[in-house]
PDB file of C-alpha atoms in Angstrom:
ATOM      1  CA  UNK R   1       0.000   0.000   0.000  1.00  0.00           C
ATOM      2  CA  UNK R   2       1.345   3.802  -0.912  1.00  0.00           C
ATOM      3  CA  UNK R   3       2.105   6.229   1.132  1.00  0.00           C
ATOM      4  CA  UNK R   4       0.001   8.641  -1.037  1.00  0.00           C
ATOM      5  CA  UNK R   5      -3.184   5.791  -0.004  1.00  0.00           C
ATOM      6  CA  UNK R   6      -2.439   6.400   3.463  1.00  0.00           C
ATOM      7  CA  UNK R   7      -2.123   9.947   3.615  1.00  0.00           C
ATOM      8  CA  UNK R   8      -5.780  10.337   2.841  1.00  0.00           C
ATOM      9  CA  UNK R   9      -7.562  13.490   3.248  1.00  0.00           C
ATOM     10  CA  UNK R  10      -6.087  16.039   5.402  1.00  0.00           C
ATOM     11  CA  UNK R  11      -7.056  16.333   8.971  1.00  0.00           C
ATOM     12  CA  UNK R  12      -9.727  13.508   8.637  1.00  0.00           C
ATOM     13  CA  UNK R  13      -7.607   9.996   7.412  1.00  0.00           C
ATOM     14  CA  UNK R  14      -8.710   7.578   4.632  1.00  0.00           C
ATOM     15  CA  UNK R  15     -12.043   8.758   3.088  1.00  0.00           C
ATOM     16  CA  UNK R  16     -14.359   6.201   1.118  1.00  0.00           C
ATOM     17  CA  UNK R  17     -17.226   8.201  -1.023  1.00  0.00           C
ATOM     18  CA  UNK R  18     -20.603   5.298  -1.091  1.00  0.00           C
ATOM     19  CA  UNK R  19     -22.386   5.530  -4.122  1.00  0.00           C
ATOM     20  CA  UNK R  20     -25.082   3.490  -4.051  1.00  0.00           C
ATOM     21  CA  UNK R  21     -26.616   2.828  -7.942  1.00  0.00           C
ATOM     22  CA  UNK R  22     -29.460   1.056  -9.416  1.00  0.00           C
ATOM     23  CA  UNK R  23     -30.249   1.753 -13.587  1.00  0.00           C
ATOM     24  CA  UNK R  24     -27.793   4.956 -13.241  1.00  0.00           C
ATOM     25  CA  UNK R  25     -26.016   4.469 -16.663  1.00  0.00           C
ATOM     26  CA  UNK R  26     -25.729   7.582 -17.694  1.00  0.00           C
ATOM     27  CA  UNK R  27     -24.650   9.139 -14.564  1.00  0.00           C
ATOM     28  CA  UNK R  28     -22.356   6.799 -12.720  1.00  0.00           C
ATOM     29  CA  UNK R  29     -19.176   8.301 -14.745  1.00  0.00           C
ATOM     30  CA  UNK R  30     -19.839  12.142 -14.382  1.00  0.00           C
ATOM     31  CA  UNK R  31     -20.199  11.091 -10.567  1.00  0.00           C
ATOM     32  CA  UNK R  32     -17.334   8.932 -10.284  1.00  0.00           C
ATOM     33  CA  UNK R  33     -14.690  11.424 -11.921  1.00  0.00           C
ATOM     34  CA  UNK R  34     -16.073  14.327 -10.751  1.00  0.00           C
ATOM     35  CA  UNK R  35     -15.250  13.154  -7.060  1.00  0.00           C
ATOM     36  CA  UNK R  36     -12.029  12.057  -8.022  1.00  0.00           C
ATOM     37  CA  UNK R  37     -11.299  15.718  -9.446  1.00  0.00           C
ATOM     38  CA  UNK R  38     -12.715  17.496  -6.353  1.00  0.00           C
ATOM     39  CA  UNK R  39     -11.041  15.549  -3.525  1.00  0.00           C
ATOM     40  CA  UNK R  40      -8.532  13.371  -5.413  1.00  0.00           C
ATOM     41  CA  UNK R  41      -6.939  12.035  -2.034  1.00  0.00           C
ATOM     42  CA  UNK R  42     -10.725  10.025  -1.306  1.00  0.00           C
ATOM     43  CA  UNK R  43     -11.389   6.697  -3.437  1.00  0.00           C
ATOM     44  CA  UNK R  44     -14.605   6.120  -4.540  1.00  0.00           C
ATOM     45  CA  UNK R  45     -16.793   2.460  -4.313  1.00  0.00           C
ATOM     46  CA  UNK R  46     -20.132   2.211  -6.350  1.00  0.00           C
ATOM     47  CA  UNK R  47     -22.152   0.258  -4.681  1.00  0.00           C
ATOM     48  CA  UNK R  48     -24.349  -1.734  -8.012  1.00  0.00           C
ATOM     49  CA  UNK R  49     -27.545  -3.386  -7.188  1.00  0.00           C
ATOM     50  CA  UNK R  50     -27.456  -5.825 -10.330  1.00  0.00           C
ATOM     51  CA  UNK R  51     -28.640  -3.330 -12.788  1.00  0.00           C
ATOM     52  CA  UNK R  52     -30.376  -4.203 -15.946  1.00  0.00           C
ATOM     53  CA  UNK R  53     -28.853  -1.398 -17.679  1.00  0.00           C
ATOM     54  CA  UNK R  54     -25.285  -2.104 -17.257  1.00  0.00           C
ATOM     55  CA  UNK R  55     -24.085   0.304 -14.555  1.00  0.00           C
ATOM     56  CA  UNK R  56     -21.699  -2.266 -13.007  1.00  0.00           C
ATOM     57  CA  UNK R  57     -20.357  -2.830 -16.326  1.00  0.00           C
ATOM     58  CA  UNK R  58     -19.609   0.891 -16.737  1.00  0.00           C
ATOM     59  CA  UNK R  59     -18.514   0.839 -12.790  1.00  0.00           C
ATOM     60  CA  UNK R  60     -16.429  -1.811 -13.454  1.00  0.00           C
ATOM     61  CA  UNK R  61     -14.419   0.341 -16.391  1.00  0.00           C
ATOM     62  CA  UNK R  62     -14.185   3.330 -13.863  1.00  0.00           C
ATOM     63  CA  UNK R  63     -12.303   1.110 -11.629  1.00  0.00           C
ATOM     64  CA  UNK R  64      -9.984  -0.554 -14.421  1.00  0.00           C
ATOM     65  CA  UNK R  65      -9.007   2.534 -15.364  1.00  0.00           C
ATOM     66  CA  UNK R  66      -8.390   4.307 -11.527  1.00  0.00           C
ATOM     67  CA  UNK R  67      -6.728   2.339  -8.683  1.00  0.00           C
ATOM     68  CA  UNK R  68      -9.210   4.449  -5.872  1.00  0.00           C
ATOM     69  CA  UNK R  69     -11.808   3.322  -7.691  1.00  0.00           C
ATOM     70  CA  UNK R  70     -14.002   0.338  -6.120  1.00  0.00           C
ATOM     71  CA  UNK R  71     -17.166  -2.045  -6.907  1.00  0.00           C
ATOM     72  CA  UNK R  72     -19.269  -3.434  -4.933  1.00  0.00           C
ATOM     73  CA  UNK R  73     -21.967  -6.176  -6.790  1.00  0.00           C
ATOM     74  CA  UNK R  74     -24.208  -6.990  -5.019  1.00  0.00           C
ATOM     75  CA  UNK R  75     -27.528  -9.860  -6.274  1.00  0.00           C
ATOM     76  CA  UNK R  76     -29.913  -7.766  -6.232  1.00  0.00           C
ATOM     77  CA  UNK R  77     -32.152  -4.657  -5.915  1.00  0.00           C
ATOM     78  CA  UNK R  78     -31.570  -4.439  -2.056  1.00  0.00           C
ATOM     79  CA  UNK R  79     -32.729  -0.829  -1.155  1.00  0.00           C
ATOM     80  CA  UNK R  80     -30.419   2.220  -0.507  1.00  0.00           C
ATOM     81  CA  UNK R  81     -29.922   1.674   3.152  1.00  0.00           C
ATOM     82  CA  UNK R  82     -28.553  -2.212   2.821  1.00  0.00           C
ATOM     83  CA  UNK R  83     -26.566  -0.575  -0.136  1.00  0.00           C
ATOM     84  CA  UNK R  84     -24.854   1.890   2.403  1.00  0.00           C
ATOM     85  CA  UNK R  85     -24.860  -0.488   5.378  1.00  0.00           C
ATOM     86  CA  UNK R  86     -22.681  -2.806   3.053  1.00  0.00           C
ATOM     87  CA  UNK R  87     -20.322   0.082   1.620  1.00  0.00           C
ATOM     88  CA  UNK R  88     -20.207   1.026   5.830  1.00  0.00           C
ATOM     89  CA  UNK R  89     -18.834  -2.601   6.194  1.00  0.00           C
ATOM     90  CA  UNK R  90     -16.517  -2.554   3.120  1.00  0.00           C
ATOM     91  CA  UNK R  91     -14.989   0.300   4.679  1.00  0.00           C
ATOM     92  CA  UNK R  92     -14.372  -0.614   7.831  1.00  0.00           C
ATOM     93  CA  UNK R  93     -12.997  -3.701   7.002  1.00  0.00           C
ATOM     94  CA  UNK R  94     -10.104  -1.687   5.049  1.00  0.00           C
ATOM     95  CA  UNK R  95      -8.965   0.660   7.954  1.00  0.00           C
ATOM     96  CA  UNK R  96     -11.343   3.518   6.342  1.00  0.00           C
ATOM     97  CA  UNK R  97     -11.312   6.892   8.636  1.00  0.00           C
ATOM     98  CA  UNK R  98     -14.515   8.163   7.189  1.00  0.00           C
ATOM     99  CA  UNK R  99     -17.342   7.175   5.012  1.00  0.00           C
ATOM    100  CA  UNK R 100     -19.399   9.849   2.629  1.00  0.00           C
ATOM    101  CA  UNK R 101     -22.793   9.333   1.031  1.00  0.00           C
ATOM    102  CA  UNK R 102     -23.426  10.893  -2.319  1.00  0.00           C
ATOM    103  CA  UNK R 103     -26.082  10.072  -4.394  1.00  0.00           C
ATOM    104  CA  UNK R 104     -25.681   8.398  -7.866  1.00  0.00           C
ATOM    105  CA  UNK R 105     -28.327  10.808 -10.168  1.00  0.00           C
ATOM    106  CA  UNK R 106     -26.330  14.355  -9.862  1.00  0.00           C
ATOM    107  CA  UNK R 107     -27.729  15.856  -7.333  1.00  0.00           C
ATOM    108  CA  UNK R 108     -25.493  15.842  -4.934  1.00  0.00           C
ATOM    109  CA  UNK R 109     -22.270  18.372  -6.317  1.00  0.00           C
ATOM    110  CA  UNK R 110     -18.824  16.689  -6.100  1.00  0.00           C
ATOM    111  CA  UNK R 111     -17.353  20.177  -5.960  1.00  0.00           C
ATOM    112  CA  UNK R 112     -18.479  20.992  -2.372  1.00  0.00           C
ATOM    113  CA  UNK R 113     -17.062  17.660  -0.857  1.00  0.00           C
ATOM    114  CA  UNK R 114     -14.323  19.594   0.406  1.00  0.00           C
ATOM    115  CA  UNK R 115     -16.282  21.814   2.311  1.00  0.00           C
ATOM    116  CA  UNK R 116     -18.335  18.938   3.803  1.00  0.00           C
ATOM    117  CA  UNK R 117     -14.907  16.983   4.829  1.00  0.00           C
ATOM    118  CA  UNK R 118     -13.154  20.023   6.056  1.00  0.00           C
ATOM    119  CA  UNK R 119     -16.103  19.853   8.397  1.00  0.00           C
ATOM    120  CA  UNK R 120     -15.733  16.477   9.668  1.00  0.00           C
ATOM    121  CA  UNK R 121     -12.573  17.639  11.034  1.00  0.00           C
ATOM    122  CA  UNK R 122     -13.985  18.360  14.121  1.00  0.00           C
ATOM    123  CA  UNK R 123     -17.522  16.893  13.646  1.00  0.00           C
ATOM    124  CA  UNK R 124     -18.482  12.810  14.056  1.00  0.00           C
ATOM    125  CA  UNK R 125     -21.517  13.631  11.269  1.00  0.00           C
ATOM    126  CA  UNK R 126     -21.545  15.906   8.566  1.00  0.00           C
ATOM    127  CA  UNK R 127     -24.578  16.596   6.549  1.00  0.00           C
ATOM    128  CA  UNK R 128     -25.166  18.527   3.212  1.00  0.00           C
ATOM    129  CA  UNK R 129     -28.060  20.624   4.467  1.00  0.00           C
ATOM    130  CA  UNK R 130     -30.912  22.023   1.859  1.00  0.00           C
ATOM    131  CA  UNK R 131     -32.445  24.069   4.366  1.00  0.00           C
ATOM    132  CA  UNK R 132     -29.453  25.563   6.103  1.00  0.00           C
ATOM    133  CA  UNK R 133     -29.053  29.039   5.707  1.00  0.00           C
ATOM    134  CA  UNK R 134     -27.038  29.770   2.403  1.00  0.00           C
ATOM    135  CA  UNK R 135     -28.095  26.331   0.711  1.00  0.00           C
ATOM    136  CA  UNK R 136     -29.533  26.441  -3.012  1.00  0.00           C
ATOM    137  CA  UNK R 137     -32.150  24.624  -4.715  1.00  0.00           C
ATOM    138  CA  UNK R 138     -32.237  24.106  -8.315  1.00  0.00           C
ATOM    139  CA  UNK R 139     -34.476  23.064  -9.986  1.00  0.00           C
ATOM    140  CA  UNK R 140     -36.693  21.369  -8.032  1.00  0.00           C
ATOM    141  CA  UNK R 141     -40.181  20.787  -8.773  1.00  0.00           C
ATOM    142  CA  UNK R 142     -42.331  22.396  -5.941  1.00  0.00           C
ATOM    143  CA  UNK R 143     -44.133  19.223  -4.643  1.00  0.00           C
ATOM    144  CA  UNK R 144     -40.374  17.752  -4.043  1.00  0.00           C
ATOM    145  CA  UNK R 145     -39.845  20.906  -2.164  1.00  0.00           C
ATOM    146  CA  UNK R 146     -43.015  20.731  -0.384  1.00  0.00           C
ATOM    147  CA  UNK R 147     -42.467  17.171   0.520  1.00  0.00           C
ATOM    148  CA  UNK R 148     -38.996  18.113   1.779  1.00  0.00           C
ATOM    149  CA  UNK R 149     -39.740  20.655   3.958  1.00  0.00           C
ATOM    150  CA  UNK R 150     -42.978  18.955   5.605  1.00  0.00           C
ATOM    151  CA  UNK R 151     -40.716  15.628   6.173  1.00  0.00           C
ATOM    152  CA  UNK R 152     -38.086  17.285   7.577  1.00  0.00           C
ATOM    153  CA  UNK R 153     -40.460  19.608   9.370  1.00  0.00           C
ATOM    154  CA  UNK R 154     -41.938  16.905  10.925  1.00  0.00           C
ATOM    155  CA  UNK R 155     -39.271  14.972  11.603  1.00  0.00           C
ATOM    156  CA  UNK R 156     -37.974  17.255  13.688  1.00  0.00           C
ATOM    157  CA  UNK R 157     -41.496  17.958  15.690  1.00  0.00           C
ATOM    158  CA  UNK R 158     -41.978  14.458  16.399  1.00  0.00           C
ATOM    159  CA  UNK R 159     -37.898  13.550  17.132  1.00  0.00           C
ATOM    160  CA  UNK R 160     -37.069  16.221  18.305  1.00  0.00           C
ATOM    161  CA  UNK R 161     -33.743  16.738  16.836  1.00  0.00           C
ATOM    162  CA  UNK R 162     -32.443  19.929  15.643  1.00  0.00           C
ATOM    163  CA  UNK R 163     -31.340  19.410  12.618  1.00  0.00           C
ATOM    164  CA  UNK R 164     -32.684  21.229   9.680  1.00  0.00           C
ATOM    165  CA  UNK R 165     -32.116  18.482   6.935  1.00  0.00           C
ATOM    166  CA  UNK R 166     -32.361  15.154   8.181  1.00  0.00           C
ATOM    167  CA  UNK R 167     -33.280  13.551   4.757  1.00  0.00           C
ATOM    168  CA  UNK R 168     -30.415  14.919   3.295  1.00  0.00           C
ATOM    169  CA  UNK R 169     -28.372  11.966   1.873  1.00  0.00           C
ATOM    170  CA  UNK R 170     -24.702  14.352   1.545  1.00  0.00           C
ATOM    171  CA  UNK R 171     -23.403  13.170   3.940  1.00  0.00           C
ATOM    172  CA  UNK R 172     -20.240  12.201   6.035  1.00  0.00           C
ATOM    173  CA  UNK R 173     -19.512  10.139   8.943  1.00  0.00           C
ATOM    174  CA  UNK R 174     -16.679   9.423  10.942  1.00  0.00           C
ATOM    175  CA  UNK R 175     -16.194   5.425  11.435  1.00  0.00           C
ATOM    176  CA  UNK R 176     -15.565   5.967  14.856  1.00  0.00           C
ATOM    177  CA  UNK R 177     -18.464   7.503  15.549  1.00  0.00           C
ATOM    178  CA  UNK R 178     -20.946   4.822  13.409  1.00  0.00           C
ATOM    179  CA  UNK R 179     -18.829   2.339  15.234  1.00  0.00           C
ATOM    180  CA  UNK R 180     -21.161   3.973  18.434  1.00  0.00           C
ATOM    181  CA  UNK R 181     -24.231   3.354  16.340  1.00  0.00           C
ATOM    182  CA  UNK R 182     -26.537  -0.091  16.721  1.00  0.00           C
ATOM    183  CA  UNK R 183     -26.245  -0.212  12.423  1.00  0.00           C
ATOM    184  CA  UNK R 184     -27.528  -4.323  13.025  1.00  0.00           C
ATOM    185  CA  UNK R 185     -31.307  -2.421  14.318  1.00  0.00           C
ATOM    186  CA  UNK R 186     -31.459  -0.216  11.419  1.00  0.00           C
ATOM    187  CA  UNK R 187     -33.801  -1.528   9.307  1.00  0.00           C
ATOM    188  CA  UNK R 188     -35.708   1.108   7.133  1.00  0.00           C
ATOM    189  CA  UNK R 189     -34.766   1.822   3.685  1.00  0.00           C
ATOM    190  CA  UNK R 190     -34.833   4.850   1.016  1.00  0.00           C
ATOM    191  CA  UNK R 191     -35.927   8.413   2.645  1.00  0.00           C
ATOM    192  CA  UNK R 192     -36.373   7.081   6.352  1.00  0.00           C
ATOM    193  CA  UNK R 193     -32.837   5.193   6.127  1.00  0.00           C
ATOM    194  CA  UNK R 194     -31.133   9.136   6.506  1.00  0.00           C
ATOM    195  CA  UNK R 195     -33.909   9.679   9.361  1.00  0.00           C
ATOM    196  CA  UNK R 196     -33.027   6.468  11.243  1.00  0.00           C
ATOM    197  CA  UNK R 197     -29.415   6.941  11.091  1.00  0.00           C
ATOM    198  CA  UNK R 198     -29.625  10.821  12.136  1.00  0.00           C
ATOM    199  CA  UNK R 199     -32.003   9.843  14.850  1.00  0.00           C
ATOM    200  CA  UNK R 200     -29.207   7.247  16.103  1.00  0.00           C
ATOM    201  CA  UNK R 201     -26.605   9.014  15.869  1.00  0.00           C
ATOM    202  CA  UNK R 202     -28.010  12.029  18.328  1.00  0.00           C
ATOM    203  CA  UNK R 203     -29.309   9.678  20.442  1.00  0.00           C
ATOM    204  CA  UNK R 204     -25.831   8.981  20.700  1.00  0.00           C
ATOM    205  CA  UNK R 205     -24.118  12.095  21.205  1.00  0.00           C
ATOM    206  CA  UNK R 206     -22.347  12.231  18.250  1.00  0.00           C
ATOM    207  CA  UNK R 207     -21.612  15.824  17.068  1.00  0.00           C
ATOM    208  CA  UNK R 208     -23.735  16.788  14.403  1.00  0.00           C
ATOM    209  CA  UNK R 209     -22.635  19.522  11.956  1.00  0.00           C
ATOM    210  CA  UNK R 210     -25.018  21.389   8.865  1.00  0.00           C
ATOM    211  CA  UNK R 211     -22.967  22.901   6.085  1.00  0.00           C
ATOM    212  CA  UNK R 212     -25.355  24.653   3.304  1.00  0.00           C
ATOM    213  CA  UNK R 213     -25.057  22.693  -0.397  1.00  0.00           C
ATOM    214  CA  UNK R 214     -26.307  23.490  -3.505  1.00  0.00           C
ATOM    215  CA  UNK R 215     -29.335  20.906  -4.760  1.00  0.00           C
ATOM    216  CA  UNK R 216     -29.970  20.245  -7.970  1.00  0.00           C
ATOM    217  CA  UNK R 217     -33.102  18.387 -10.103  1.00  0.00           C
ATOM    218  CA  UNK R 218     -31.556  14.887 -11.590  1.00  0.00           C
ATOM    219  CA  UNK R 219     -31.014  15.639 -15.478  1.00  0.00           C
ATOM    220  CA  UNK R 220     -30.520  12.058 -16.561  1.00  0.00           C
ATOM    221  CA  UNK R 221     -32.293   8.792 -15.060  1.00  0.00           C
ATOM    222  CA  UNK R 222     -35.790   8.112 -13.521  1.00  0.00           C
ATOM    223  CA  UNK R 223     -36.269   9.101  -9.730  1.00  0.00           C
ATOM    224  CA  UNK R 224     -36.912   6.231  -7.428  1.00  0.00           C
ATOM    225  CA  UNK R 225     -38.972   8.036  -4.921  1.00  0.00           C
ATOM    226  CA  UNK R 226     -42.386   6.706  -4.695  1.00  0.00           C
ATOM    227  CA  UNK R 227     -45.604   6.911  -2.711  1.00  0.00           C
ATOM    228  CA  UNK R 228     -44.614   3.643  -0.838  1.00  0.00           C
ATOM    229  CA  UNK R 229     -40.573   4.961   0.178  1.00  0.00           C
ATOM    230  CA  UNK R 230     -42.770   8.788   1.341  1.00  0.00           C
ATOM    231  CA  UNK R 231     -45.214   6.152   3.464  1.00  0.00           C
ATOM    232  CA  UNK R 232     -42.492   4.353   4.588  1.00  0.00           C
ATOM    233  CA  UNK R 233     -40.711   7.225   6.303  1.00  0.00           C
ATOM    234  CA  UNK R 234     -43.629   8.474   7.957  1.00  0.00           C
ATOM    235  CA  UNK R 235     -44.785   5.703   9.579  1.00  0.00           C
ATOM    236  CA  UNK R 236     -41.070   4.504  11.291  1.00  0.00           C
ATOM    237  CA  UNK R 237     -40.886   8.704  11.931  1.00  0.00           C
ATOM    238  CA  UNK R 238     -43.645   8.187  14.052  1.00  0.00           C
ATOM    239  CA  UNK R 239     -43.365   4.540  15.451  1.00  0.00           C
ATOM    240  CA  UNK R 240     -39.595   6.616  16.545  1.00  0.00           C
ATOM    241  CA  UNK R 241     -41.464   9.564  17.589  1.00  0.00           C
ATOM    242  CA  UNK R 242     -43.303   7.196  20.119  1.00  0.00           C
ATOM    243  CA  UNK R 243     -40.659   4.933  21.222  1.00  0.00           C
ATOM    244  CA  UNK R 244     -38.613   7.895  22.357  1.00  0.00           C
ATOM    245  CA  UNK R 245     -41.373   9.481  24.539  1.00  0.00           C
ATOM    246  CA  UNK R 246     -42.149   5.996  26.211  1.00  0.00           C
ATOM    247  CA  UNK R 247     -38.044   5.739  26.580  1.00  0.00           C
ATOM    248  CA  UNK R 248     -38.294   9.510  28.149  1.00  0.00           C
ATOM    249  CA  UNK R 249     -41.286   9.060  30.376  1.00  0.00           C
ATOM    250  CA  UNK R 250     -39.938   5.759  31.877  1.00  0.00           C
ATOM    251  CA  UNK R 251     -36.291   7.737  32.255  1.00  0.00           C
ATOM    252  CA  UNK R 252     -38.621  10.339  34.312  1.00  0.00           C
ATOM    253  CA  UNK R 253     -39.990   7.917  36.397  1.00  0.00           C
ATOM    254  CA  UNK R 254     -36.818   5.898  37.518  1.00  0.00           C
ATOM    255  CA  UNK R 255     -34.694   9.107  37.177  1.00  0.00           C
ATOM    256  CA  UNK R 256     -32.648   7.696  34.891  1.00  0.00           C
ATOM    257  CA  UNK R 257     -29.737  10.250  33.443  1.00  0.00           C
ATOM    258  CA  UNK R 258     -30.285  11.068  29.941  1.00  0.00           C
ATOM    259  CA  UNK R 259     -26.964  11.946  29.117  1.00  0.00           C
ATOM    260  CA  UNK R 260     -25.423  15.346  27.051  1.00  0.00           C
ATOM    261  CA  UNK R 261     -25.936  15.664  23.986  1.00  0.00           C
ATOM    262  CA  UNK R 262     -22.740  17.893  22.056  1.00  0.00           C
ATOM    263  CA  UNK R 263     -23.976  19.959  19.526  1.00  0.00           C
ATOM    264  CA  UNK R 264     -22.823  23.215  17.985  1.00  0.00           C
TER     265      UNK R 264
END
């Protein structure tokens, strides 16, 4: 192994960019090189849920032609969270520092992953907020936007968290911090997997940072929200919602210590 592998990104270690894809063609390349060109210490693994269209074929090019380039294949159409739980694992097992989630259909810009790791320098979590003060949307057609700020609206009514974008899937986590995280319990998948695992990690303590991003409308590709992954997400919102009032009120009663909570 180089010393250039090992150097990794500066004041955060080895950095492993997740990009989950199913039927993303057309956009795993622009993705693929344009993180390499914004943060070309990070390598990259594309996580490929069997596609029909031949995105692990394409993947599989990327990575022929770029050493800190991975694949993942996986059997099937598995769901976004089991597609990031595995890429979690993957990294881990190769002495990763820090994991990053970017999404495969453009939204998500290569360009401000630096700004997103130079915040994990002091942060466990990093998320690419959409409703942090300075973000952008572009784009976007206003029942996505609608449906973003109600579910992260109510999110944080019935969680409780403070956190102004916990759908957002730009994001970056320490290993040492998810390695404080239950992953083996989280079981939801699409828009509620970024809930669960932002609900887990400040239940934790971790320390949770915002940094404004610009989001932009997919050009190329079908989207693969649907009425099922939007019904989905509310329901285990408020199943949490519950659980963590009965986990509160029986605290209260046995005067158990909650615990501090860091946050910025």
């Amino acid at each position: 192994m180089g010393a250039d592998r090992l150097a990794g990104y500066p004041g955060v270690g080895r950095v492993l960019v997740v990009v989950p894809t199913y039927n993303e063609v057309d956009n795993v390349a622009p993705i693929v090189v344009g993180v390499r060109r914004a943060a070309p210490a990070v390598e990259v693994l594309v996580v490929d849920d069997a596609s029909p269209d031949g995105t692990g074929v394409a993947a599989d090019a990327l990575a022929a032609a770029d050493r800190r380039v991975h694949v993942l294949h996986r059997d099937g159409k598995h769901g976004l969270g089991a597609a990031y739980l595995a890429g979690f694992g993957w990294a881990r097992e190769r002495g990763f520092d820090a994991v990053v989630e970017m999404d495969a259909d453009g939204s998500h810009d290569p360009r401000e992953l630096p700004a997103l790791l130079d915040a994990a320098r002091d942060a466990d979590v990093v998320i690419g907020s959409r409703w942090a003060a300075g973000a952008r949307l572009v784009n976007w057609p206003w029942r996505r936007l609608l449906l973003s700020r109600c579910g992260n609206g109510f999110a944080r009514l019935v969680l409780g968290m403070p956190v102004s974008d916990a759908t957002g899937g730009y994001r970056v986590y320490r290993l040492s911090g998810l390695g404080r995280l239950d992953l083996q319990s989280v079981c939801s998948q699409g828009y509620s997997f970024q809930v669960e695992l932002c609900r887990l990690a400040y239940r934790a303590g971790l320390r949770i940072v915002e940094v404004p991003i610009t989001f932009a409308q997919r050009e190329r590709g079908a989207s693969k929200m649907s009425p099922l992954i939007i019904g989905e997400a509310l329901w285990r919102i408020t199943v949490w919602g519950l659980q963590d009032r009965r986990t509160a009120v029986r605290r209260g009663l046995h005067g158990t210590a909650t615990g501090q909570v860091r946050w910025p």
